Amino acid sequence: MKTLRIALIALISLVAIALIYLSTLPKGYSVRRSVEIEAPVAAVQNLIVDLPRWEEWSEWSRIDSTNKTTYSDPAIGKGAWYSWKGEITGEGKLEIVDVQEGKSVATAIQFTKPFESLMDSRFEFKEADGKTVVEWINEGTMPFLLRFMNSGMDKNIGGDLEKGLASLKKLAEVSTPIRGSIVPAEVVTVAETPYLYVRREVSPAEITSELYAAAYAEVMTYMAEDAAKLNGPVFAVSELWDETAARAVLRMAVPYSGTKQGNGSVMKDALASGKAVKVRYTGPYEGTWMGHDAAMAYVKANGLSTKGFPWEVYVNDPAEVKDPALYITDLYYPVE
């Protein structure tokens, strides 16, 4: 009897210690992930408020092949919901509780199995220059006895959010046609143009507006008091573009009429005079492939031979031209 009493006291003590420990843990959790999408906010938001389309991008719709989903009618917009039941995902219901056009979509998720809990899940949008930054925020609380799980939620579901956002990005960008126009190709004569440049070796996926901005800023900083010697719009020379190997080598160049010769990081070279096939493309920079395709098609159709590296001239300044549909890029392919 005495032994049993001691064991009971010890058990009660352990339970008390466990309860005290649980009371010191965070009551809730917050998991956030974001992605930049080359699409207007309306196009992105439409993929989120249309619940059946979650099956095309949400990782949670893919991790359990036994999932059986039931949708409200209609299943789009505020008040729409879907419920699920699966061997891995358990059971629950998601409902769109608020929609702020161009700003946010809020959902409430009720988990019923394997245990009951609530999660507030929302998407917040920021749009600039035709691009949309989406932040997916998931916040909630665990039952008291499961509070120890809060600290691991970022690791447990953060990866699923990242995969879902990556799929959402791909779907939105494919679904959004690139606005752009081409002026028919022509052969022109280009003059010799000295320039200062920095060289970047990156994957095509790493080519962003921030990469260009930082490179041009480095050249301009080197020019310093010689900034007045800039004699034309900036451009980029393509030494290599290999999508199969996911490798690109670019020169971010500033036309320069001064005498500085470079400092190791910033280098100097010149575009050679001669003939080149020129195509003018108007539209967002991600559509410049249209101009490249048009130039190469012209080269092939007219039996021309290319030489040297092609380059893109950014005719107008994105800082001044706010609509990407109005960006002008001249593409040059030097030919024999």
Tab-separated table of C-alpha atoms in Angstrom:
chain	number	residue	atom	x	y	z
A	1	MET	CA	0.000	0.000	0.000
A	2	LYS	CA	2.797	2.343	0.917
A	3	THR	CA	4.539	1.601	-2.384
A	4	LEU	CA	1.326	2.298	-4.295
A	5	ARG	CA	0.867	5.596	-2.441
A	6	ILE	CA	4.420	6.648	-3.255
A	7	ALA	CA	3.913	5.750	-6.916
A	8	LEU	CA	0.651	7.703	-6.999
A	9	ILE	CA	2.289	10.757	-5.432
A	10	ALA	CA	5.134	10.515	-7.961
A	11	LEU	CA	2.656	10.279	-10.843
A	12	ILE	CA	0.710	13.288	-9.586
A	13	SER	CA	3.967	15.210	-9.270
A	14	LEU	CA	4.956	14.348	-12.835
A	15	VAL	CA	1.543	15.426	-14.115
A	16	ALA	CA	1.786	18.675	-12.164
A	17	ILE	CA	5.254	19.343	-13.569
A	18	ALA	CA	4.006	18.610	-17.082
A	19	LEU	CA	1.047	20.956	-16.647
A	20	ILE	CA	3.263	23.710	-15.288
A	21	TYR	CA	5.646	23.223	-18.220
A	22	LEU	CA	2.784	23.383	-20.736
A	23	SER	CA	1.512	26.582	-19.135
A	24	THR	CA	4.863	28.259	-19.894
A	25	LEU	CA	4.762	27.435	-23.611
A	26	PRO	CA	3.414	29.818	-26.271
A	27	LYS	CA	-0.351	29.661	-26.608
A	28	GLY	CA	-0.229	29.917	-30.381
A	29	TYR	CA	1.905	29.915	-33.508
A	30	SER	CA	2.438	32.034	-36.623
A	31	VAL	CA	3.892	30.707	-39.876
A	32	ARG	CA	4.585	33.113	-42.769
A	33	ARG	CA	5.936	32.631	-46.269
A	34	SER	CA	5.927	34.939	-49.296
A	35	VAL	CA	6.630	34.925	-53.034
A	36	GLU	CA	6.810	37.490	-55.850
A	37	ILE	CA	4.625	36.673	-58.846
A	38	GLU	CA	4.951	38.208	-62.308
A	39	ALA	CA	1.207	38.793	-62.619
A	40	PRO	CA	-1.359	41.433	-61.606
A	41	VAL	CA	-2.894	41.045	-58.162
A	42	ALA	CA	-6.336	40.357	-59.640
A	43	ALA	CA	-5.030	37.305	-61.501
A	44	VAL	CA	-3.443	35.940	-58.324
A	45	GLN	CA	-6.438	36.669	-56.110
A	46	ASN	CA	-8.782	34.945	-58.562
A	47	LEU	CA	-6.842	31.689	-58.133
A	48	ILE	CA	-7.250	31.887	-54.350
A	49	VAL	CA	-10.936	32.807	-54.014
A	50	ASP	CA	-11.885	30.001	-56.446
A	51	LEU	CA	-11.610	27.072	-54.019
A	52	PRO	CA	-11.683	24.175	-56.546
A	53	ARG	CA	-8.568	25.707	-58.145
A	54	TRP	CA	-6.635	25.071	-54.919
A	55	GLU	CA	-6.242	21.520	-56.211
A	56	GLU	CA	-3.996	22.986	-58.946
A	57	TRP	CA	-1.551	24.704	-56.602
A	58	SER	CA	-2.036	23.931	-52.891
A	59	GLU	CA	0.385	21.357	-51.518
A	60	TRP	CA	-2.221	20.336	-48.949
A	61	SER	CA	-4.403	19.119	-51.808
A	62	ARG	CA	-1.643	16.758	-52.975
A	63	ILE	CA	-0.200	15.104	-49.880
A	64	ASP	CA	-3.080	12.656	-49.350
A	65	SER	CA	-4.373	10.594	-52.274
A	66	THR	CA	-7.276	9.362	-50.119
A	67	ASN	CA	-8.655	12.889	-49.687
A	68	LYS	CA	-12.341	13.307	-50.445
A	69	THR	CA	-13.350	16.963	-50.864
A	70	THR	CA	-16.826	18.490	-50.794
A	71	TYR	CA	-17.401	22.051	-52.059
A	72	SER	CA	-20.094	24.606	-51.341
A	73	ASP	CA	-22.252	25.852	-54.202
A	74	PRO	CA	-21.018	28.351	-55.274
A	75	ALA	CA	-17.431	27.576	-54.297
A	76	ILE	CA	-15.954	30.981	-55.029
A	77	GLY	CA	-15.692	34.200	-53.017
A	78	LYS	CA	-16.643	35.151	-49.478
A	79	GLY	CA	-18.716	32.458	-47.769
A	80	ALA	CA	-17.456	29.651	-50.008
A	81	TRP	CA	-16.107	26.574	-48.256
A	82	TYR	CA	-14.810	23.078	-48.728
A	83	SER	CA	-14.572	20.162	-46.316
A	84	TRP	CA	-12.131	17.278	-46.538
A	85	LYS	CA	-11.600	13.795	-45.191
A	86	GLY	CA	-8.427	11.759	-45.655
A	87	GLU	CA	-6.314	9.125	-43.980
A	88	ILE	CA	-3.312	11.463	-43.663
A	89	THR	CA	-4.949	14.879	-43.523
A	90	GLY	CA	-7.757	13.897	-41.169
A	91	GLU	CA	-10.987	15.876	-41.336
A	92	GLY	CA	-11.812	19.553	-41.393
A	93	LYS	CA	-13.344	22.512	-43.190
A	94	LEU	CA	-11.949	25.685	-44.774
A	95	GLU	CA	-14.133	28.745	-45.347
A	96	ILE	CA	-13.388	32.100	-46.991
A	97	VAL	CA	-14.446	34.616	-44.346
A	98	ASP	CA	-13.317	37.884	-45.929
A	99	VAL	CA	-12.184	39.232	-49.298
A	100	GLN	CA	-10.635	42.671	-49.752
A	101	GLU	CA	-10.190	43.245	-53.479
A	102	GLY	CA	-6.530	43.687	-54.330
A	103	LYS	CA	-5.507	43.528	-50.673
A	104	SER	CA	-6.271	40.244	-48.921
A	105	VAL	CA	-8.205	36.984	-48.661
A	106	ALA	CA	-8.896	35.543	-45.205
A	107	THR	CA	-9.931	31.965	-44.464
A	108	ALA	CA	-10.833	30.075	-41.308
A	109	ILE	CA	-9.824	26.425	-41.008
A	110	GLN	CA	-11.563	24.093	-38.548
A	111	PHE	CA	-9.702	20.833	-37.910
A	112	THR	CA	-11.885	18.120	-36.374
A	113	LYS	CA	-9.713	14.989	-36.692
A	114	PRO	CA	-7.293	13.723	-35.453
A	115	PHE	CA	-7.937	16.516	-32.925
A	116	GLU	CA	-9.879	19.757	-32.844
A	117	SER	CA	-8.166	23.103	-33.471
A	118	LEU	CA	-8.672	26.372	-35.341
A	119	MET	CA	-6.363	28.131	-37.772
A	120	ASP	CA	-6.675	31.594	-39.269
A	121	SER	CA	-5.099	31.526	-42.711
A	122	ARG	CA	-4.887	34.628	-44.877
A	123	PHE	CA	-3.200	35.926	-48.005
A	124	GLU	CA	-2.001	39.535	-48.198
A	125	PHE	CA	-1.096	41.210	-51.500
A	126	LYS	CA	1.171	44.074	-52.520
A	127	GLU	CA	1.265	45.017	-56.203
A	128	ALA	CA	3.845	47.147	-57.989
A	129	ASP	CA	4.672	47.468	-61.685
A	130	GLY	CA	2.472	44.526	-62.636
A	131	LYS	CA	4.090	42.206	-60.065
A	132	THR	CA	2.399	40.883	-56.946
A	133	VAL	CA	4.012	39.935	-53.637
A	134	VAL	CA	1.855	37.365	-51.851
A	135	GLU	CA	2.348	36.647	-48.162
A	136	TRP	CA	0.597	33.550	-46.820
A	137	ILE	CA	0.086	33.770	-43.052
A	138	ASN	CA	-1.143	30.906	-40.887
A	139	GLU	CA	-1.880	31.519	-37.214
A	140	GLY	CA	-3.653	29.443	-34.597
A	141	THR	CA	-3.668	27.791	-31.202
A	142	MET	CA	-3.297	24.200	-30.096
A	143	PRO	CA	-5.317	22.542	-27.345
A	144	PHE	CA	-3.622	23.003	-23.966
A	145	LEU	CA	-2.172	19.491	-23.850
A	146	LEU	CA	-0.727	19.906	-27.359
A	147	ARG	CA	0.938	23.283	-26.822
A	148	PHE	CA	4.337	21.660	-27.256
A	149	MET	CA	3.495	21.406	-30.972
A	150	ASN	CA	3.358	25.200	-31.445
A	151	SER	CA	7.122	25.640	-31.592
A	152	GLY	CA	7.410	23.095	-34.397
A	153	MET	CA	4.671	24.453	-36.640
A	154	ASP	CA	7.000	26.624	-38.747
A	155	LYS	CA	9.108	23.586	-39.609
A	156	ASN	CA	6.100	21.293	-40.018
A	157	ILE	CA	4.022	23.402	-42.407
A	158	GLY	CA	6.426	26.075	-43.660
A	159	GLY	CA	7.681	23.830	-46.451
A	160	ASP	CA	4.134	23.108	-47.613
A	161	LEU	CA	3.421	26.850	-47.780
A	162	GLU	CA	6.570	27.413	-49.856
A	163	LYS	CA	5.662	24.636	-52.302
A	164	GLY	CA	2.102	25.915	-52.565
A	165	LEU	CA	3.231	29.469	-53.266
A	166	ALA	CA	5.718	28.243	-55.872
A	167	SER	CA	2.911	26.377	-57.643
A	168	LEU	CA	0.631	29.416	-57.350
A	169	LYS	CA	3.354	31.565	-58.927
A	170	LYS	CA	3.813	29.171	-61.842
A	171	LEU	CA	0.070	28.874	-62.433
A	172	ALA	CA	-0.557	32.633	-62.250
A	173	GLU	CA	2.315	33.490	-64.548
A	174	VAL	CA	1.296	30.903	-67.134
A	175	SER	CA	-2.324	32.050	-66.937
A	176	THR	CA	-1.376	35.699	-67.443
A	177	PRO	CA	-0.514	36.488	-71.053
A	178	ILE	CA	2.455	38.794	-71.512
A	179	ARG	CA	1.455	42.068	-73.112
A	180	GLY	CA	3.962	43.041	-75.737
A	181	SER	CA	4.450	44.148	-79.332
A	182	ILE	CA	7.215	43.789	-81.902
A	183	VAL	CA	8.424	46.191	-84.571
A	184	PRO	CA	9.502	44.046	-87.571
A	185	ALA	CA	13.223	43.263	-87.701
A	186	GLU	CA	15.603	45.265	-89.885
A	187	VAL	CA	19.315	45.438	-90.601
A	188	VAL	CA	20.927	48.624	-89.250
A	189	THR	CA	24.431	50.035	-88.971
A	190	VAL	CA	25.677	50.549	-85.436
A	191	ALA	CA	28.538	52.813	-84.400
A	192	GLU	CA	31.395	51.779	-82.152
A	193	THR	CA	30.254	52.356	-78.558
A	194	PRO	CA	32.690	52.228	-75.608
A	195	TYR	CA	31.126	51.118	-72.341
A	196	LEU	CA	31.842	50.270	-68.726
A	197	TYR	CA	30.301	47.091	-67.336
A	198	VAL	CA	30.146	44.524	-64.576
A	199	ARG	CA	29.902	40.828	-65.400
A	200	ARG	CA	27.409	38.489	-63.786
A	201	GLU	CA	27.245	34.698	-64.116
A	202	VAL	CA	23.860	33.500	-62.885
A	203	SER	CA	21.025	31.095	-63.607
A	204	PRO	CA	18.139	32.508	-65.671
A	205	ALA	CA	15.950	32.257	-62.560
A	206	GLU	CA	18.300	34.657	-60.730
A	207	ILE	CA	17.900	37.398	-63.313
A	208	THR	CA	15.760	39.996	-61.570
A	209	SER	CA	15.280	43.746	-61.649
A	210	GLU	CA	17.228	43.893	-58.376
A	211	LEU	CA	20.211	42.175	-60.030
A	212	TYR	CA	20.245	44.749	-62.831
A	213	ALA	CA	19.732	47.699	-60.484
A	214	ALA	CA	22.628	46.661	-58.236
A	215	ALA	CA	24.935	46.121	-61.225
A	216	TYR	CA	24.190	49.480	-62.828
A	217	ALA	CA	24.548	51.181	-59.455
A	218	GLU	CA	28.038	49.666	-59.117
A	219	VAL	CA	29.089	51.045	-62.498
A	220	MET	CA	27.618	54.482	-61.805
A	221	THR	CA	29.345	54.623	-58.419
A	222	TYR	CA	32.654	53.909	-60.141
A	223	MET	CA	31.975	56.646	-62.727
A	224	ALA	CA	31.277	59.153	-59.917
A	225	GLU	CA	32.321	62.607	-61.172
A	226	ASP	CA	32.354	61.191	-64.725
A	227	ALA	CA	28.599	60.526	-64.643
A	228	ALA	CA	28.114	63.211	-67.299
A	229	LYS	CA	30.111	60.973	-69.665
A	230	LEU	CA	27.211	58.526	-69.814
A	231	ASN	CA	26.083	58.943	-73.423
A	232	GLY	CA	22.965	56.827	-73.911
A	233	PRO	CA	20.620	54.332	-72.283
A	234	VAL	CA	22.023	51.390	-70.349
A	235	PHE	CA	22.140	47.980	-71.968
A	236	ALA	CA	23.026	44.332	-71.319
A	237	VAL	CA	25.334	42.172	-73.427
A	238	SER	CA	24.649	38.424	-73.429
A	239	GLU	CA	27.909	36.437	-73.468
A	240	LEU	CA	26.041	33.180	-72.853
A	241	TRP	CA	22.440	32.031	-72.487
A	242	ASP	CA	21.987	28.306	-71.898
A	243	GLU	CA	18.564	27.342	-70.549
A	244	THR	CA	19.428	23.630	-70.650
A	245	ALA	CA	22.350	24.178	-68.291
A	246	ALA	CA	20.448	26.968	-66.459
A	247	ARG	CA	23.404	29.290	-66.968
A	248	ALA	CA	23.680	32.856	-68.215
A	249	VAL	CA	26.640	35.235	-68.440
A	250	LEU	CA	25.685	38.894	-68.750
A	251	ARG	CA	27.436	42.234	-68.970
A	252	MET	CA	25.408	45.040	-67.399
A	253	ALA	CA	26.760	47.957	-69.401
A	254	VAL	CA	26.717	51.750	-69.343
A	255	PRO	CA	27.755	53.610	-72.540
A	256	TYR	CA	30.700	55.808	-71.572
A	257	SER	CA	32.742	58.463	-73.389
A	258	GLY	CA	35.263	59.126	-70.625
A	259	THR	CA	38.827	57.909	-70.086
A	260	LYS	CA	38.447	55.637	-67.045
A	261	GLN	CA	39.606	52.080	-67.783
A	262	GLY	CA	37.965	50.104	-64.982
A	263	ASN	CA	39.063	48.848	-61.590
A	264	GLY	CA	38.889	45.061	-61.858
A	265	SER	CA	35.268	44.733	-60.829
A	266	VAL	CA	34.097	47.358	-63.304
A	267	MET	CA	35.596	46.712	-66.748
A	268	LYS	CA	35.723	48.489	-70.084
A	269	ASP	CA	34.975	47.322	-73.618
A	270	ALA	CA	33.276	48.566	-76.780
A	271	LEU	CA	30.502	47.463	-79.101
A	272	ALA	CA	32.085	47.075	-82.537
A	273	SER	CA	30.766	49.101	-85.435
A	274	GLY	CA	29.047	47.220	-88.220
A	275	LYS	CA	25.750	45.680	-89.221
A	276	ALA	CA	23.197	44.237	-86.831
A	277	VAL	CA	19.665	42.908	-86.939
A	278	LYS	CA	17.516	45.176	-84.797
A	279	VAL	CA	14.120	44.423	-83.255
A	280	ARG	CA	12.181	46.855	-81.078
A	281	TYR	CA	10.061	45.170	-78.383
A	282	THR	CA	7.548	47.100	-76.278
A	283	GLY	CA	6.223	45.464	-73.108
A	284	PRO	CA	7.306	43.941	-69.770
A	285	TYR	CA	10.922	42.813	-69.637
A	286	GLU	CA	9.928	39.178	-69.080
A	287	GLY	CA	8.573	39.211	-72.643
A	288	THR	CA	11.821	40.213	-74.364
A	289	TRP	CA	12.138	36.613	-75.569
A	290	MET	CA	9.606	37.645	-78.220
A	291	GLY	CA	12.153	40.102	-79.613
A	292	HIS	CA	14.964	37.545	-79.512
A	293	ASP	CA	12.809	34.991	-81.330
A	294	ALA	CA	11.888	37.588	-83.954
A	295	ALA	CA	15.541	38.563	-84.497
A	296	MET	CA	16.718	34.975	-84.890
A	297	ALA	CA	13.834	34.179	-87.217
A	298	TYR	CA	14.877	37.131	-89.408
A	299	VAL	CA	18.513	35.980	-89.386
A	300	LYS	CA	17.510	32.490	-90.493
A	301	ALA	CA	14.974	33.627	-93.106
A	302	ASN	CA	17.521	35.940	-94.750
A	303	GLY	CA	20.482	33.573	-94.671
A	304	LEU	CA	22.535	35.820	-92.388
A	305	SER	CA	25.360	34.792	-90.070
A	306	THR	CA	25.633	36.205	-86.561
A	307	LYS	CA	28.906	37.242	-84.949
A	308	GLY	CA	29.810	38.423	-81.478
A	309	PHE	CA	27.367	38.835	-78.616
A	310	PRO	CA	23.786	40.148	-78.884
A	311	TRP	CA	22.671	42.967	-76.601
A	312	GLU	CA	19.518	44.617	-75.257
A	313	VAL	CA	19.180	48.397	-74.939
A	314	TYR	CA	16.683	49.619	-72.335
A	315	VAL	CA	15.443	52.696	-74.150
A	316	ASN	CA	13.304	54.203	-71.401
A	317	ASP	CA	13.720	54.264	-67.640
A	318	PRO	CA	11.362	52.054	-65.555
A	319	ALA	CA	11.692	54.581	-62.744
A	320	GLU	CA	9.940	57.106	-64.970
A	321	VAL	CA	7.683	54.825	-67.039
A	322	LYS	CA	5.440	53.181	-64.475
A	323	ASP	CA	3.467	50.893	-66.808
A	324	PRO	CA	5.544	47.822	-67.845
A	325	ALA	CA	3.445	47.604	-71.002
A	326	LEU	CA	5.269	50.765	-72.164
A	327	TYR	CA	8.848	49.604	-71.527
A	328	ILE	CA	10.874	49.787	-74.756
A	329	THR	CA	13.757	47.378	-75.419
A	330	ASP	CA	15.849	47.415	-78.600
A	331	LEU	CA	17.523	44.085	-79.338
A	332	TYR	CA	20.620	43.841	-81.565
A	333	TYR	CA	22.228	40.781	-83.151
A	334	PRO	CA	25.501	41.637	-84.925
A	335	VAL	CA	25.766	39.959	-88.346
A	336	GLU	CA	28.395	39.514	-91.052
